[in-house]
Tab-separated table of C-alpha atoms and ligand atoms in Angstrom:
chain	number	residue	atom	x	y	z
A	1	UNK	CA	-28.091	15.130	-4.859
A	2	UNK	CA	-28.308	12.357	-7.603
A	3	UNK	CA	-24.889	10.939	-8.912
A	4	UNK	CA	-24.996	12.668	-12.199
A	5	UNK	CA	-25.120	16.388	-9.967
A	6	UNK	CA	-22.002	15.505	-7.948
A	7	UNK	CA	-20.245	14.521	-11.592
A	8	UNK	CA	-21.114	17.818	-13.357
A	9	UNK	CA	-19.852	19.742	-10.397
A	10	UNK	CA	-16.737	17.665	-9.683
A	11	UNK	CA	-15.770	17.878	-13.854
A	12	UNK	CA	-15.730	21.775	-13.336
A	13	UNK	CA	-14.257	22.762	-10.205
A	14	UNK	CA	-12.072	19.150	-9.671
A	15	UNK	CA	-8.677	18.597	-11.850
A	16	UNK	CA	-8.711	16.452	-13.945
A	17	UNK	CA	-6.491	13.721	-13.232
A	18	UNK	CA	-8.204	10.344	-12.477
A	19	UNK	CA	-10.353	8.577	-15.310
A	20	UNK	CA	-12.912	7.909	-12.623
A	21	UNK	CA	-16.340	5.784	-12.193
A	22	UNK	CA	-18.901	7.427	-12.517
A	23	UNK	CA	-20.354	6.781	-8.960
A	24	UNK	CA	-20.627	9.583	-6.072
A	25	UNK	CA	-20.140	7.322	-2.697
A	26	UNK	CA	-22.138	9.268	0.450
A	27	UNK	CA	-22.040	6.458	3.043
A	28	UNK	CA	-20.022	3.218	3.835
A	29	UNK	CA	-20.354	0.740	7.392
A	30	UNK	CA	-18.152	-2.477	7.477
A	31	UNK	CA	-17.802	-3.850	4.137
A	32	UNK	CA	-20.636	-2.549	2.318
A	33	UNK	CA	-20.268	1.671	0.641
A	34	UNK	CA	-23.630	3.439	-0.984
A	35	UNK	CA	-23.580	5.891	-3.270
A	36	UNK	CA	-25.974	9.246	-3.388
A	37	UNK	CA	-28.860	7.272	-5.135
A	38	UNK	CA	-28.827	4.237	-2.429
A	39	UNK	CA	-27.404	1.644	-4.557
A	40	UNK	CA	-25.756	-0.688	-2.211
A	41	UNK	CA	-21.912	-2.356	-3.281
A	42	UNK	CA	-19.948	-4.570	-1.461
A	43	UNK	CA	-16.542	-3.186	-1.518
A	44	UNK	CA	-13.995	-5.533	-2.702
A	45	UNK	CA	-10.912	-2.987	-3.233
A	46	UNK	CA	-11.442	-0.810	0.221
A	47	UNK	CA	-10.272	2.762	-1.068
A	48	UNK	CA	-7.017	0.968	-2.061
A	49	UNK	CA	-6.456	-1.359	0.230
A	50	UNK	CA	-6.827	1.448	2.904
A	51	UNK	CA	-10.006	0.761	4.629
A	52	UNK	CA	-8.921	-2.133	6.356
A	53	UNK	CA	-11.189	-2.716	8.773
A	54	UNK	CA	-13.882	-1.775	6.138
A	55	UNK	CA	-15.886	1.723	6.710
A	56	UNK	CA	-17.092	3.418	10.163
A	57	UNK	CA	-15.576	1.296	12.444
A	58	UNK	CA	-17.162	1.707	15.525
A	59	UNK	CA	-13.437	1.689	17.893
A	60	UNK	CA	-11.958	3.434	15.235
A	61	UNK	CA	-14.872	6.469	15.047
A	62	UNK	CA	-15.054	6.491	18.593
A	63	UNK	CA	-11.078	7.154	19.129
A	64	UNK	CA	-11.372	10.014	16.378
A	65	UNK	CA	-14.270	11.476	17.921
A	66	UNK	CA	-12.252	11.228	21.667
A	67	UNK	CA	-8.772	12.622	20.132
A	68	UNK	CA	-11.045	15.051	18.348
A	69	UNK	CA	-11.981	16.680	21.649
A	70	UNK	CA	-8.743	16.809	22.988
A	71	UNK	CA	-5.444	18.066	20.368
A	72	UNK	CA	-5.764	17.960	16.405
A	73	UNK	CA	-2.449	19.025	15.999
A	74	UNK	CA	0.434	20.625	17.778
A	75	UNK	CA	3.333	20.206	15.472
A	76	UNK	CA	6.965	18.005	15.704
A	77	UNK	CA	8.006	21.318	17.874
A	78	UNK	CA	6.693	19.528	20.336
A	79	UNK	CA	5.940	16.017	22.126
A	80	UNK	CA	2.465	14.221	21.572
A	81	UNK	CA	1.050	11.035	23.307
A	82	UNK	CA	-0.233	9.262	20.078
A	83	UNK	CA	2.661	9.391	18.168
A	84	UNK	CA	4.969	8.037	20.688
A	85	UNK	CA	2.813	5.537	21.401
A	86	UNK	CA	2.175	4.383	17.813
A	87	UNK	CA	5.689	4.783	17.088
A	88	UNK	CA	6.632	2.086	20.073
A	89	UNK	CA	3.754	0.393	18.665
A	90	UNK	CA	4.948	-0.480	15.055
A	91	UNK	CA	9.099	-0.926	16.388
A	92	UNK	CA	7.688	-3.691	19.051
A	93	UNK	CA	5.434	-5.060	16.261
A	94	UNK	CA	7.980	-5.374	13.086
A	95	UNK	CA	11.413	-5.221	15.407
A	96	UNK	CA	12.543	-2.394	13.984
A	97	UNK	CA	13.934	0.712	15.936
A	98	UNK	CA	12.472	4.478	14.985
A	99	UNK	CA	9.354	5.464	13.127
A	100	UNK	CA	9.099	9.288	11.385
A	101	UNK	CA	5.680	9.891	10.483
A	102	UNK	CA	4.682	11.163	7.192
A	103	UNK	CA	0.745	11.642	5.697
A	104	UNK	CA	0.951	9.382	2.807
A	105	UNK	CA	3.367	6.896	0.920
A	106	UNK	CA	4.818	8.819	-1.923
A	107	UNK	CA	5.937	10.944	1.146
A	108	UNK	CA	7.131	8.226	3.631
A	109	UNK	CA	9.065	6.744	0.055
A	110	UNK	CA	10.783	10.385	0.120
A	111	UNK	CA	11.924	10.098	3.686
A	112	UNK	CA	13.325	6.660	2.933
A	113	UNK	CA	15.394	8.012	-0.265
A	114	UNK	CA	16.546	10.909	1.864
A	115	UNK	CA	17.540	8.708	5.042
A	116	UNK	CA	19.260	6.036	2.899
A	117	UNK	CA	21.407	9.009	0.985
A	118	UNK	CA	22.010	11.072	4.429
A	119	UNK	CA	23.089	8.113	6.491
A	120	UNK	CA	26.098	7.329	4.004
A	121	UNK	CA	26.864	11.298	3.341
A	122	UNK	CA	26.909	11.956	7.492
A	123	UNK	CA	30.170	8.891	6.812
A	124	UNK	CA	31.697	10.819	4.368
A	125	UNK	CA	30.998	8.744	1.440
A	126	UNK	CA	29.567	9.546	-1.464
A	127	UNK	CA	26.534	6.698	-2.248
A	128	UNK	CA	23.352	8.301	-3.259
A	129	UNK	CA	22.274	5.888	-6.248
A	130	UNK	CA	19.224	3.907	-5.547
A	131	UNK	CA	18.401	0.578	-7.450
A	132	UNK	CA	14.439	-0.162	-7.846
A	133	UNK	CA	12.260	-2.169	-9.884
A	134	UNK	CA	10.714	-2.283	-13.545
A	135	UNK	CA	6.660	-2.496	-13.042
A	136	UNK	CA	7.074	-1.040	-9.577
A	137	UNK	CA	4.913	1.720	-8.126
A	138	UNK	CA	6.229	3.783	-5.122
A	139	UNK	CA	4.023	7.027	-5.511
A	140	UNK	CA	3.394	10.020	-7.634
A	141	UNK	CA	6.065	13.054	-6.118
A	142	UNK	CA	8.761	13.985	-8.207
A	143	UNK	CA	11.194	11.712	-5.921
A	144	UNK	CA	9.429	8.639	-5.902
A	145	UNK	CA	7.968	9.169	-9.328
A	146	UNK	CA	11.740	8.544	-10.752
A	147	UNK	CA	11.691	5.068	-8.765
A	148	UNK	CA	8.742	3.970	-9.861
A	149	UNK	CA	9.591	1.778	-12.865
A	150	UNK	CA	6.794	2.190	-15.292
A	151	UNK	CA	6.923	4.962	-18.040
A	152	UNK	CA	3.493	6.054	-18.459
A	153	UNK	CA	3.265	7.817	-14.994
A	154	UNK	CA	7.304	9.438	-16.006
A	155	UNK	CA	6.351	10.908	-19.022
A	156	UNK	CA	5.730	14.869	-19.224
A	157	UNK	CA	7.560	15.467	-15.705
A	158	UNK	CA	11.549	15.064	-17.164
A	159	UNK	CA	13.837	15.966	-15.543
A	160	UNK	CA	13.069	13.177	-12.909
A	161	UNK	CA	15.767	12.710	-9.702
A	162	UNK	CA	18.633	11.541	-11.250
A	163	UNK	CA	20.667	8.706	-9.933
A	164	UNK	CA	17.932	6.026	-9.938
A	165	UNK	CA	18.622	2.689	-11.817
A	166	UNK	CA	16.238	-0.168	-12.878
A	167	UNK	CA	16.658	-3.527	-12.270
A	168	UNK	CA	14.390	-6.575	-13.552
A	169	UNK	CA	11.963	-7.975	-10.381
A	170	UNK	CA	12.941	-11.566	-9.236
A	171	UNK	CA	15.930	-11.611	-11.050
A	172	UNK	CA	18.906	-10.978	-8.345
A	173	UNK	CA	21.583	-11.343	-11.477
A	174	UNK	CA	20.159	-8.072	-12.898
A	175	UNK	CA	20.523	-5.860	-9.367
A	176	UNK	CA	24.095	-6.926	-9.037
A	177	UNK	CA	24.907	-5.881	-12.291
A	178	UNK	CA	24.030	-2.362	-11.420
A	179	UNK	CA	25.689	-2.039	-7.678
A	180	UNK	CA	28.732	0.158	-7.809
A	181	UNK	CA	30.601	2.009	-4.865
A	182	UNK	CA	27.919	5.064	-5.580
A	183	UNK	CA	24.741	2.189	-4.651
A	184	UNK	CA	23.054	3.253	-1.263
A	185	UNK	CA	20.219	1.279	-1.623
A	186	UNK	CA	17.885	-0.511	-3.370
A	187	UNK	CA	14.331	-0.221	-3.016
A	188	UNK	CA	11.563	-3.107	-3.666
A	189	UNK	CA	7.890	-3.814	-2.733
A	190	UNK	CA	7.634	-7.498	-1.512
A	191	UNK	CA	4.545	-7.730	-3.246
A	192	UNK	CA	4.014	-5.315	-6.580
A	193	UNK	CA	1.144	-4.143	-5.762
A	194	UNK	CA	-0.241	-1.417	-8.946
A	195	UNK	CA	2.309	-3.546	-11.299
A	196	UNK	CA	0.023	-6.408	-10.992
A	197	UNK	CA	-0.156	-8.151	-7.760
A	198	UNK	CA	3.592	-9.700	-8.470
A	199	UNK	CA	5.209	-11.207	-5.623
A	200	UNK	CA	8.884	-11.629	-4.946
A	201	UNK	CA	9.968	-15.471	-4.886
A	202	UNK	CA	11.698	-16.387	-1.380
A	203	UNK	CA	14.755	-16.923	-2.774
A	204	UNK	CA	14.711	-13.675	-4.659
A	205	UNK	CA	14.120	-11.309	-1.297
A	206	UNK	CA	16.747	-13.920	0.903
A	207	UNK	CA	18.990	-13.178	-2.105
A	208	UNK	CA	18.664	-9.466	-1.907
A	209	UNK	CA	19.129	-9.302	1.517
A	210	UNK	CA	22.216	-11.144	1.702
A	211	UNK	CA	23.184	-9.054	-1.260
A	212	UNK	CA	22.967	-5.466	0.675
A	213	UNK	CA	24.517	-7.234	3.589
A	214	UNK	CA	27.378	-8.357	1.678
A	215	UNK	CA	27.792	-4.516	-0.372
A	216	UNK	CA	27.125	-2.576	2.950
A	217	UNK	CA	24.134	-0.953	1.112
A	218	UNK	CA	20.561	-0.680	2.093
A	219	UNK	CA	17.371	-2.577	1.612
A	220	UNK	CA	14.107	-0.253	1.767
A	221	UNK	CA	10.787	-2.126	1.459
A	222	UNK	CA	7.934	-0.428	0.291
A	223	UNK	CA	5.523	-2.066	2.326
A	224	UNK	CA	2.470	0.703	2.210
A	225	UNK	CA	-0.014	-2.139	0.046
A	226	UNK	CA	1.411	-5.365	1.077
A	227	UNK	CA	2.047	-4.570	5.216
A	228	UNK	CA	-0.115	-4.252	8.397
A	229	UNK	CA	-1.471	-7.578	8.084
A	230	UNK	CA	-2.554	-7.285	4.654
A	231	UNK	CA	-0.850	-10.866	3.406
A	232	UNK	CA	-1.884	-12.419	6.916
A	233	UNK	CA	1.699	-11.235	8.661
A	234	UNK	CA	1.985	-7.711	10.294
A	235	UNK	CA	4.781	-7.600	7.753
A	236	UNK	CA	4.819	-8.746	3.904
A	237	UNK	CA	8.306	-9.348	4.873
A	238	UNK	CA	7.710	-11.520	7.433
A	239	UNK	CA	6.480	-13.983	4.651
A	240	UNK	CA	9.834	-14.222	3.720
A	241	UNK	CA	11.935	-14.592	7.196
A	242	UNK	CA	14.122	-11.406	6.284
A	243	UNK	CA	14.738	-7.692	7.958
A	244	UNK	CA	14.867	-4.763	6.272
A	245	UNK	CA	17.199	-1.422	7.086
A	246	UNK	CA	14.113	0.677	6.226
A	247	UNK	CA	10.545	-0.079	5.571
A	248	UNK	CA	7.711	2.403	4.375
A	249	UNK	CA	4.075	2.313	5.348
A	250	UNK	CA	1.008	4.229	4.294
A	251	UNK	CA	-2.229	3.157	3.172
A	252	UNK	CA	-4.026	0.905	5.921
A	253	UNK	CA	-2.030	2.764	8.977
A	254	UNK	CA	-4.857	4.914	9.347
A	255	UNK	CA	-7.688	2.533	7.697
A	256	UNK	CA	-8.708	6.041	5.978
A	257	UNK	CA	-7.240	8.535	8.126
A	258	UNK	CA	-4.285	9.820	5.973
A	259	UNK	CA	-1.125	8.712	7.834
A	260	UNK	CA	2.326	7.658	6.241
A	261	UNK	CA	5.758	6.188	8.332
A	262	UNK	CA	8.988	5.094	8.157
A	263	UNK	CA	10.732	2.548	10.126
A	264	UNK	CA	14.351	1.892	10.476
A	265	UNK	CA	17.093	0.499	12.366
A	266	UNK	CA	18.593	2.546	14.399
A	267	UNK	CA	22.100	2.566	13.456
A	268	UNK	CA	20.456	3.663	9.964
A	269	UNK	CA	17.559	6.320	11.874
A	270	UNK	CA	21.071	7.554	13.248
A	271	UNK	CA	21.211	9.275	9.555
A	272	UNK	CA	18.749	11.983	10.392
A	273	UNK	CA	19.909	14.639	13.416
A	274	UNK	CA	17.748	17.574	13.988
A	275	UNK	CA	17.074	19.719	10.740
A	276	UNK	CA	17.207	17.104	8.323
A	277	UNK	CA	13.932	15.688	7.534
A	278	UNK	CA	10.457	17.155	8.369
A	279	UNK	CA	6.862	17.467	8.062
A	280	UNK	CA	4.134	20.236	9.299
A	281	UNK	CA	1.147	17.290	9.805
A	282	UNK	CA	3.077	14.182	9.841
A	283	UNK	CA	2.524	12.068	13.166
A	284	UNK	CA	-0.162	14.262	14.322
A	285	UNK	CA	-2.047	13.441	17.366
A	286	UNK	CA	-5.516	12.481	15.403
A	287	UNK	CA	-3.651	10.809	12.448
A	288	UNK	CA	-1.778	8.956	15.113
A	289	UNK	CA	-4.435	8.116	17.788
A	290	UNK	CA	-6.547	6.391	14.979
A	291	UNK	CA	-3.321	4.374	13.915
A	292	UNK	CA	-2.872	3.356	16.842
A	293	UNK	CA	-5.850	2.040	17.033
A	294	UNK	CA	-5.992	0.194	13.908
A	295	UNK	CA	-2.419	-1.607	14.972
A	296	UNK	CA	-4.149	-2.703	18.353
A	297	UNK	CA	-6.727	-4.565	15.785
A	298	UNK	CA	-4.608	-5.589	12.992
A	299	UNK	CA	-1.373	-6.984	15.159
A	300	UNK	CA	-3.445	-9.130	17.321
A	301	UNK	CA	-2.843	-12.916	16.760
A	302	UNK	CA	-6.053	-13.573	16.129
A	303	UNK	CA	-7.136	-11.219	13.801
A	304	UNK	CA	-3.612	-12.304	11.413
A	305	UNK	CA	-4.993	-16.093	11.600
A	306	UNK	CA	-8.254	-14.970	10.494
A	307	UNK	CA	-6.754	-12.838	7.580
A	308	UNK	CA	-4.970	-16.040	6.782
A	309	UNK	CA	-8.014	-18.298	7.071
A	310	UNK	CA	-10.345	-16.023	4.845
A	311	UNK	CA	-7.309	-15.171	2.356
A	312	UNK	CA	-7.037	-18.828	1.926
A	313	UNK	CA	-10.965	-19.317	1.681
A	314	UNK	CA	-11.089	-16.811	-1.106
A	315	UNK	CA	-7.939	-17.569	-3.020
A	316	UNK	CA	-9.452	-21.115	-3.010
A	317	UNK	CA	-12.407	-19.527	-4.890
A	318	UNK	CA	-11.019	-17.401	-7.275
A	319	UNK	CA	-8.824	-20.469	-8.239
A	320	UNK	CA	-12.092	-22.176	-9.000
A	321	UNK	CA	-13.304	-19.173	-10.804
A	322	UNK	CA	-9.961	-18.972	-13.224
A	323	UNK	CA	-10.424	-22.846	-13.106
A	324	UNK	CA	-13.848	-22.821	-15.196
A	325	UNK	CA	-12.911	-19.912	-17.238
A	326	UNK	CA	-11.061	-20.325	-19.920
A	327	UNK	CA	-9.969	-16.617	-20.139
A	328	UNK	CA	-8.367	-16.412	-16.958
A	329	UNK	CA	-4.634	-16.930	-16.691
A	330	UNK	CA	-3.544	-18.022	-13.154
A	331	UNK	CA	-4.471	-16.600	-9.177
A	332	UNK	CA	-1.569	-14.049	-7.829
A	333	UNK	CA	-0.850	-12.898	-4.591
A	334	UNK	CA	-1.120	-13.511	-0.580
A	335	UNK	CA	-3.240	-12.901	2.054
A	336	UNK	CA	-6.017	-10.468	1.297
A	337	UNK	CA	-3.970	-9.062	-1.651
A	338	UNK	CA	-5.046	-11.306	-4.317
A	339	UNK	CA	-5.823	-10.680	-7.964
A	340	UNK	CA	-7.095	-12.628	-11.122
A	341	UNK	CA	-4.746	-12.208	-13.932
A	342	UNK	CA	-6.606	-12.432	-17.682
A	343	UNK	CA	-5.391	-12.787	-20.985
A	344	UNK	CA	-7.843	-9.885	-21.849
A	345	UNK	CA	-7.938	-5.925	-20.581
A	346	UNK	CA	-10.100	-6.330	-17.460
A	347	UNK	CA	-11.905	-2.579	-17.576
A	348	UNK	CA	-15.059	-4.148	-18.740
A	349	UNK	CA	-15.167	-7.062	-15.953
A	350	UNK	CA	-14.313	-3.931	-13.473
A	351	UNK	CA	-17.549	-1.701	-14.979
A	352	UNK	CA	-19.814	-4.658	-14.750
A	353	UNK	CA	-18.783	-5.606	-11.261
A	354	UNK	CA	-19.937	-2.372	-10.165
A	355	UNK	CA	-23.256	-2.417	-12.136
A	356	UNK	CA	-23.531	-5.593	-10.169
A	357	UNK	CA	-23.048	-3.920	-6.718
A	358	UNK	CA	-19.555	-4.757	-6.290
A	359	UNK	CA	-16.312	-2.469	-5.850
A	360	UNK	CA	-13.212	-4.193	-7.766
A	361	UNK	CA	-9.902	-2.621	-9.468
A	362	UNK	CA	-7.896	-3.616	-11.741
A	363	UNK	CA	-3.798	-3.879	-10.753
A	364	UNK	CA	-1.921	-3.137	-14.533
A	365	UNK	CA	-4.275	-3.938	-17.419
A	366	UNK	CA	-5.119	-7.503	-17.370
A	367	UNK	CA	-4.836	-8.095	-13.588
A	368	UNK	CA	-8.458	-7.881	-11.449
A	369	UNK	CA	-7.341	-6.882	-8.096
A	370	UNK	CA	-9.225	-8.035	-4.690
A	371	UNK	CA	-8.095	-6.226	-1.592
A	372	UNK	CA	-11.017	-6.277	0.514
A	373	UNK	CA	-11.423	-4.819	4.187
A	374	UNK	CA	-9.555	-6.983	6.727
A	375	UNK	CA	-12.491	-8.666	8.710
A	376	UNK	CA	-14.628	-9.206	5.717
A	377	UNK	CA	-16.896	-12.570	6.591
A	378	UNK	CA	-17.029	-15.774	4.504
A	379	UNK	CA	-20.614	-14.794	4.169
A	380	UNK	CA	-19.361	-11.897	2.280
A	381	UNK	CA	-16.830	-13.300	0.457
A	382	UNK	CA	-19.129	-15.617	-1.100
A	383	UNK	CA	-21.517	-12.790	-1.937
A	384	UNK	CA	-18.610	-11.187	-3.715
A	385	UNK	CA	-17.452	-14.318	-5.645
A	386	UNK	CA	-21.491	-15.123	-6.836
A	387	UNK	CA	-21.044	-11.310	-8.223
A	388	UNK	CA	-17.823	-12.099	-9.504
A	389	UNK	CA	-19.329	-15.191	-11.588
A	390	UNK	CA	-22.466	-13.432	-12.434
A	391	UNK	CA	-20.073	-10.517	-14.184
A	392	UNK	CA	-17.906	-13.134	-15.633
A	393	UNK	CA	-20.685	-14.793	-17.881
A	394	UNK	CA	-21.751	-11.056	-19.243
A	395	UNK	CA	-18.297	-10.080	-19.940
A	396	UNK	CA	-17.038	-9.894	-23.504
A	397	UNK	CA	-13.708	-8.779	-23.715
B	1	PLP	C1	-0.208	3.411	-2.989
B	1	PLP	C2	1.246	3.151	-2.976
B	1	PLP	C3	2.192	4.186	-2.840
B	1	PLP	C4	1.794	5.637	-2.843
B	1	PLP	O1	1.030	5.997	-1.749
B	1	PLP	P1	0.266	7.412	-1.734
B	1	PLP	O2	-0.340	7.457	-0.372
B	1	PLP	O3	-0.718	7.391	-2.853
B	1	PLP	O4	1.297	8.461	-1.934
B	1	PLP	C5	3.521	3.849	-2.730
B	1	PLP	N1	3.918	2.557	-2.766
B	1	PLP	C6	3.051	1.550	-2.897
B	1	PLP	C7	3.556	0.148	-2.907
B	1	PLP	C8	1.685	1.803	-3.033
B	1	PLP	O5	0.830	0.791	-3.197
């Protein structure tokens, strides 16, 4: 099968809802993906910022293929090994109390609505607005959909959840303008992640903390692109010395494996009794053996400091890069979530990227978004930045 053969047969029998590059990908190992021709890329965006210990890791394969042998799935009727462990896991990691396990973050964003409205309806009180952000992304079900501040993805799918209101990012004025006594919460990524690699000043996220404190509301972080070590912390919200009520993970959890949670404190977890929330798959044993393994990689000391070290060792570049170009407007982000921001649409740069062998997305229009696997080398960072420059001079936006 060439590329073009997978195409025709995915345009007929696929829906189509993703403008997507025309590329059929067979085979990936660490950093590096093929697709069904051979070509070769170095992937620089790691299925979203999922694959974060890059593709076919050989601890992570080898604990599939062992929890494959033993239980798939059982349901939440009853007890399994792997998701007790992973839940102790991820409270002893972050210092927060409960996990519920979803399979993705749209879904782990709808647990956190329903917990944060349940915990203040099971007091008698009626809060159920949520406050999120303009330019924020939170996933693509009909609940998270309405707190995900960017029309485009709305429109067509009115009536959305009512009782969500937008407030402006890093501006704290604008979120207190919009508490009243129906406020439960109010819901923020540390680090905007699709809305363009924004991230929140300190004083902003102290602020908002202290706010919620101060109004008895809650503060959910959406944490499934910016956590699990992706900004050199286990938590983005360890970058900023605060603690949220709730937190939401998804996309590295299972480096591929589809595997959402939830963690909360557990005064707050308290909001859920038996009945209230579920899920058929969530916190399955496979889904939840593979996590597990991924946090025994990705929360080790060692492995943060070297996300920190190569973070700074390619931000370093790409400030060189924007530097010589006169096109580029200024380096965002932390860690291993970094992007290039342009004064120009950056579809083109993307397109000739991969012509050039390397994976890239954009974050918004005009952003260039690098979220490569976890343990990439310097050896392949600098293979990805001599693409980068080699793109950059046949690039007319
Ligand atoms: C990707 C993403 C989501 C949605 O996750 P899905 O697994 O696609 O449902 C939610 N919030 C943030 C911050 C994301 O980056």
């Amino acid at each position: 099968m060439n590329n073009q053969t997978v195409i025709d047969k995915g345009q007929q029998y696929v829906m189509n809802t993703y403008g997507r590059t025309p590329v059929a990908l067979v085979k990936g190992r660490g950093s590096r993906v093929w697709d069904a021709e051979g070509k070769q890329y170095l992937d620089f965006m790691s299925g979203i910022a999922v694959c974060a210990l890059g593709h076919a890791h050989p601890e992570l394969t080898a604990v599939l293929r062992e929890q494959g042998e033993k239980l798939w799935h059982c349901s939440n009727i009853y007890w399994n090994v792997p998701q007790v462990e992973l839940a102790e896991k991820l409270c002893r990691a972050t210092g927060m109390d409960k996990a519920f396990f979803a399979n993705s973050g749209a879904e782990a964003n709808e647990g956190a609505i329903k917990l944060a409205r349940k915990y203040f309806r099971r007091q008698g009180r009626n809060r159920y607005r949520i406050i999120a952000f303009r330019n924020s992304f939170h996933g693509r079900t009909t609940g998270a959909l309405a707190l995900t501040g960017q029309t485009k993805y709305q429109q067509g799918f009115e009536p959305l959840l009512p009782g969500v209101d937008f407030a402006e990012f890093n501006n704290l004025a604008s979120v207190k303008a919009l508490i009243t006594d129906e406020t439960c919460a109010v819901m923020v990524e540390p680090i905007q992640g699709e809305g363009g690699i924004n991230a929140a000043d300190p004083s902003f996220m102290q602020g908002l903390r202290d706010l919620c404190t101060e109004e008895g509301i809650l503060l959910i972080l959406d944490e499934v692109q910016c956590g699990l070590g992706r900004t050199g912390k286990m938590m983005g919200y360890q970058q900023y010395n605060i603690k949220p009520d709730i937190v939401t993970l998804a996309k590295a959890l299972g480096g591929g494996f589809p595997i959402g949670a939830l963690l909360a404190d557990s005064e707050v977890a308290g909001g859920f009794v038996p009945g209230d929330h579920a899920s058929t798959f969530g916190g399955n044993p496979l889904a939840c053996a593979v996590g597990l393994k991924m946090m025994e990689i990705i929360f080790a000391p060692s492995f943060l400091e070297q996300v920190q070290a190569t973070g700074e060792y390619l931000r370093q570049k790409l400030e060189g890069i924007a530097g010589r170009d006169g096109r580029a407007v200024t380096v965002k982000g932390l860690g291993l979530l970094l992007g290039i921001e342009f004064a120009a649409e950056v579809k083109g740069l993307v397109d000739i990227c991969l012509k050039n062998g390397l994976l890239l997305i954009s974050a918004g229009p005009r952003v260039l978004r690098l979220v490569p696997p976890l343990n990439i080398t310097r050896g392949e960072v600098e293979e990805a930045v001599g693409i980068l420059e080699q793109s950059l001079q046949e690039w007319d936006p």
